[in-house]
mmCIF file of C-alpha atoms in Angstrom:
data_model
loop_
_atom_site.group_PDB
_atom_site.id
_atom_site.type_symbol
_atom_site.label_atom_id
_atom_site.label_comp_id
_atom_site.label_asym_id
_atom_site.label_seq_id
_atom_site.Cartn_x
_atom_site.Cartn_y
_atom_site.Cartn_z
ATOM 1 C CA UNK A 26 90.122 114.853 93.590
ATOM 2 C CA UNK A 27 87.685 114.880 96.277
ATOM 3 C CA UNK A 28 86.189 111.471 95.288
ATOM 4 C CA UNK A 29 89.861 109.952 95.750
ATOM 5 C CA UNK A 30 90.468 111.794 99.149
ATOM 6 C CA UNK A 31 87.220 110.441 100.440
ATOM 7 C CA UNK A 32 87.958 107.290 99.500
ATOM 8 C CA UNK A 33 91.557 107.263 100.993
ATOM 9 C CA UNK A 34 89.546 108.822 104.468
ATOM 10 C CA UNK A 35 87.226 105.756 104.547
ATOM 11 C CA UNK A 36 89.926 102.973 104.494
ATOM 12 C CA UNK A 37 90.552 101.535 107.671
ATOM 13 C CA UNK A 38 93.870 99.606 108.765
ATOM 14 C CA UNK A 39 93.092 96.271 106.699
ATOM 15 C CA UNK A 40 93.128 98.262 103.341
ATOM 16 C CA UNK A 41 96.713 99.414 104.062
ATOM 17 C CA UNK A 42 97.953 96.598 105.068
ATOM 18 C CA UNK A 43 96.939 94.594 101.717
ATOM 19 C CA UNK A 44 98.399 97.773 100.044
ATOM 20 C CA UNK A 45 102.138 97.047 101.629
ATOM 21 C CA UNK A 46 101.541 93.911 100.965
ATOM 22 C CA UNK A 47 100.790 94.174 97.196
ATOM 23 C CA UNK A 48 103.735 96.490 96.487
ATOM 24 C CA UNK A 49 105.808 94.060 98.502
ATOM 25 C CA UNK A 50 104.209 91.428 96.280
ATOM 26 C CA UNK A 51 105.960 93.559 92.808
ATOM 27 C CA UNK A 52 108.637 94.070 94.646
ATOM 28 C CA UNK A 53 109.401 90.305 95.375
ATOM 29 C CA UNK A 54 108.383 89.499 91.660
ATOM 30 C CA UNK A 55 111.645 91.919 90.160
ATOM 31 C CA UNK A 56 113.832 90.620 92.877
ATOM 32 C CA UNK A 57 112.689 86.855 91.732
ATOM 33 C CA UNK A 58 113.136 87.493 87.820
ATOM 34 C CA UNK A 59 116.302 89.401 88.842
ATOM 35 C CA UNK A 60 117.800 86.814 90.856
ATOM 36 C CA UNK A 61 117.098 83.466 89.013
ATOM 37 C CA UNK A 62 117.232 84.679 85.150
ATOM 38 C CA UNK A 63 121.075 84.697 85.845
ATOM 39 C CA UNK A 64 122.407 81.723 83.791
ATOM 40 C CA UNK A 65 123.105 79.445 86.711
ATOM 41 C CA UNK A 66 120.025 79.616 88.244
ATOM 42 C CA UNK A 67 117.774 79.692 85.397
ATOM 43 C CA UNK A 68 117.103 75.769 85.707
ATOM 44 C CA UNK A 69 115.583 76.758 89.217
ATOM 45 C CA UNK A 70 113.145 79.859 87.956
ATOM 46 C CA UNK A 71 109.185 79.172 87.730
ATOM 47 C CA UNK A 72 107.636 81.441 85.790
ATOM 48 C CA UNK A 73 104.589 80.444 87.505
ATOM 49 C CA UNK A 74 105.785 82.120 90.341
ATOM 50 C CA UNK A 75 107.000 85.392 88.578
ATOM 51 C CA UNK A 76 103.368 86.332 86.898
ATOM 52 C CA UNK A 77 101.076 85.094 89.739
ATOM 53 C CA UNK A 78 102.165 88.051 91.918
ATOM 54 C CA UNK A 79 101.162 90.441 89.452
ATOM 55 C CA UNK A 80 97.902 88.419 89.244
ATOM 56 C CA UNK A 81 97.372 89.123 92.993
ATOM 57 C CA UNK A 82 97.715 92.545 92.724
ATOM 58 C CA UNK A 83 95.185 92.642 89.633
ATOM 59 C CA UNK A 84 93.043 90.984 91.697
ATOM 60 C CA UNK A 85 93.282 92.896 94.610
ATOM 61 C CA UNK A 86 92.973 96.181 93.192
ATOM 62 C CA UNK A 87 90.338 95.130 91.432
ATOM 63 C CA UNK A 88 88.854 93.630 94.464
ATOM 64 C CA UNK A 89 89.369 96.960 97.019
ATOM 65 C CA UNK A 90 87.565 99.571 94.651
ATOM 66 C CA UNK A 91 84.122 98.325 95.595
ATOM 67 C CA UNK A 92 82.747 98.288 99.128
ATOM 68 C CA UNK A 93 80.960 94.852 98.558
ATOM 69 C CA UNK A 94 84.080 93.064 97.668
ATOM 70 C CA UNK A 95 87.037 95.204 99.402
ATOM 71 C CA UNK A 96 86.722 92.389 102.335
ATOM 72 C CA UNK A 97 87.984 89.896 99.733
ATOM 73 C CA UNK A 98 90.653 91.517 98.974
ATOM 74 C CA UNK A 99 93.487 90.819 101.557
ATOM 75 C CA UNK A 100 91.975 86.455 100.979
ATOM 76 C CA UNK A 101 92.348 87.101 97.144
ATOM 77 C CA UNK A 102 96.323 88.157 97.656
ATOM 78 C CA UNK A 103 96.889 85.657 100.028
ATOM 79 C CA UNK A 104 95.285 82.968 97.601
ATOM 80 C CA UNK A 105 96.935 83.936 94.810
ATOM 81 C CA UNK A 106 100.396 84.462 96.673
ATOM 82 C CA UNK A 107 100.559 81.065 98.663
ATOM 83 C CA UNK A 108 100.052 79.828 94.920
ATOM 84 C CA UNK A 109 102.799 81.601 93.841
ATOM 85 C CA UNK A 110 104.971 80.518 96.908
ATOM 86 C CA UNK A 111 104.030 76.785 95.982
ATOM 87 C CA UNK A 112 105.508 77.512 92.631
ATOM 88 C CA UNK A 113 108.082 79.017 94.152
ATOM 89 C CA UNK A 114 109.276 75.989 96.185
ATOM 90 C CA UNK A 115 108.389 74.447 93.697
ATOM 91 C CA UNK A 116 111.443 75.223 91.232
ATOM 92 C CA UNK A 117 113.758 75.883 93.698
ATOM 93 C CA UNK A 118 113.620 72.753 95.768
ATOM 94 C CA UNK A 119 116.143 70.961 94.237
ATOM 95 C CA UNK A 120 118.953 73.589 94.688
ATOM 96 C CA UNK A 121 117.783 73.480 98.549
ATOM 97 C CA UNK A 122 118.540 69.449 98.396
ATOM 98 C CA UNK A 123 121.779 69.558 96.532
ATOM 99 C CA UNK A 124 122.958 72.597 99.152
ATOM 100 C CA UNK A 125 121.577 70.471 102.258
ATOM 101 C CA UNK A 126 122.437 66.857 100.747
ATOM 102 C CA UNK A 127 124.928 66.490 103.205
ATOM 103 C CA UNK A 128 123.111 67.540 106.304
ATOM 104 C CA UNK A 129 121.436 70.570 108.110
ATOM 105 C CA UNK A 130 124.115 72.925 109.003
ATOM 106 C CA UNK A 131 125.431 76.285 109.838
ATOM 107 C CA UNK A 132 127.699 76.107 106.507
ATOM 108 C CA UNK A 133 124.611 74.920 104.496
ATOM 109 C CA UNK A 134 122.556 77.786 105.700
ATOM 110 C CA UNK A 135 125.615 79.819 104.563
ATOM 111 C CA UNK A 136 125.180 78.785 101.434
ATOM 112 C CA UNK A 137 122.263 79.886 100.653
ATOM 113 C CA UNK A 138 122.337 82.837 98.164
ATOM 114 C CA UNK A 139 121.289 86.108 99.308
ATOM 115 C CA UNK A 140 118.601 85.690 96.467
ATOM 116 C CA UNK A 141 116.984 82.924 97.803
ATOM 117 C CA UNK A 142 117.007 84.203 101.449
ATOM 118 C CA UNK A 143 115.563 87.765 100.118
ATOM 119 C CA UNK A 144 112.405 85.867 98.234
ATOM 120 C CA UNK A 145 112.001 83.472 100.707
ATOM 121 C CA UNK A 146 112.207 86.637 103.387
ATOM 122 C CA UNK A 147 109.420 88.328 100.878
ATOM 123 C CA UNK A 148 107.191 85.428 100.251
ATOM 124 C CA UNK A 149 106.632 84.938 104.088
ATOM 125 C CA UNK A 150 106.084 88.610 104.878
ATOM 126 C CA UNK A 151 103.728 88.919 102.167
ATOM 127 C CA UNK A 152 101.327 85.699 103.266
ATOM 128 C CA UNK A 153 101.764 87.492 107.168
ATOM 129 C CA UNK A 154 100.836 90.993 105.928
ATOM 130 C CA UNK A 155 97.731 89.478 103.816
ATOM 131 C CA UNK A 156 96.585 87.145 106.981
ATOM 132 C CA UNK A 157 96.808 90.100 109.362
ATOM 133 C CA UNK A 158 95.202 91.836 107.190
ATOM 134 C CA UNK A 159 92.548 89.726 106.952
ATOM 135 C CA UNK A 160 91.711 90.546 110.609
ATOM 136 C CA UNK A 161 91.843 94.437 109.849
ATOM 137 C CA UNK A 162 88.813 96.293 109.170
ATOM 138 C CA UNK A 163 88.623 97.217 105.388
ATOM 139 C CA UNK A 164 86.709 100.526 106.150
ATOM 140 C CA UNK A 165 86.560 102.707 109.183
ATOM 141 C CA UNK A 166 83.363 102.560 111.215
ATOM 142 C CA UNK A 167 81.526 105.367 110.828
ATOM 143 C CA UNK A 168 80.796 107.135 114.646
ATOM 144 C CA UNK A 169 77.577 107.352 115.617
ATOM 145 C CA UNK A 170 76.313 111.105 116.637
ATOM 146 C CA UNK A 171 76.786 110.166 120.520
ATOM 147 C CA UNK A 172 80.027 108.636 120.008
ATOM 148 C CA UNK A 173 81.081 112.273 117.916
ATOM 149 C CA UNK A 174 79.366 113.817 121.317
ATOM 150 C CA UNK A 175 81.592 111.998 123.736
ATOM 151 C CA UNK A 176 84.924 112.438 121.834
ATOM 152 C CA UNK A 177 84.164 116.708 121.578
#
């Protein structure tokens, strides 16, 4: 237990961020399988873009257990989940041009199924958190005797 709680005390901002971002990343997949298995959407459903967020989060777990590759980690989700929202767009682009085949407007943006809006609304919070994260430090610096001196 006190292998785990050291390892949770090391972790510095970037390691938490990938983590919201990989349980957003499961969350997004059941909302996606939820939303377009229905009957009249199933036409529009990649299954590309059901099992590659489930990939990421392999691969990122994987990834954050060892200190030589935890800095890999937030790139790996945000490879594998721009590859998933490819897919994504991918199936669902023709539903977009039949609802906007008459023109960009407010009642075409109505239209839009509160499925769509709430994968679409994942997808792109997902590639943020996993950029930002990017930027994070994976581990907390350790402080440096005189810097333990200063703060006491």
């Amino acid at each position: 237990m006190s292998k785990v709680k050291a390892f949770f005390q090391t972790r510095g901002p970037g390691f938490y961020l990938t983590a919201v971002a990989s349980v957003l990343s499961l969350i997004e997949a059941i909302v996606y399988v939820a939303f377009y298995t229905q009957p009249s959407r199933i036409m529009y459903m990649s299954w590309a873009a059901f099992w590659l967020p489930f990939v990421a989060v392999a691969v990122c777990a994987a990834l954050s257990v060892f200190r030589w590759t935890q800095e890999l980690a937030p790139f790996a989700l945000f490879g594998v989940e721009f590859g998933a929202f490819l897919a994504y767009i991918g199936g669902c682009y023709l539903s977009l041009s039949t609802t906007f085949f008459g023109g960009i407007s407010l009642d075409a943006f109505l239209a839009l199924d509160a499925g769509f809006l709430s994968c679409t609304l994942l997808f792109v919070l997902i590639l943020v958190l996993s950029v930002v994260a990017v930027f994070q430090l994976q581990t907390r610096k350790e402080r440096t005797p005189r810097e333990k001196a200063k703060k006491a």
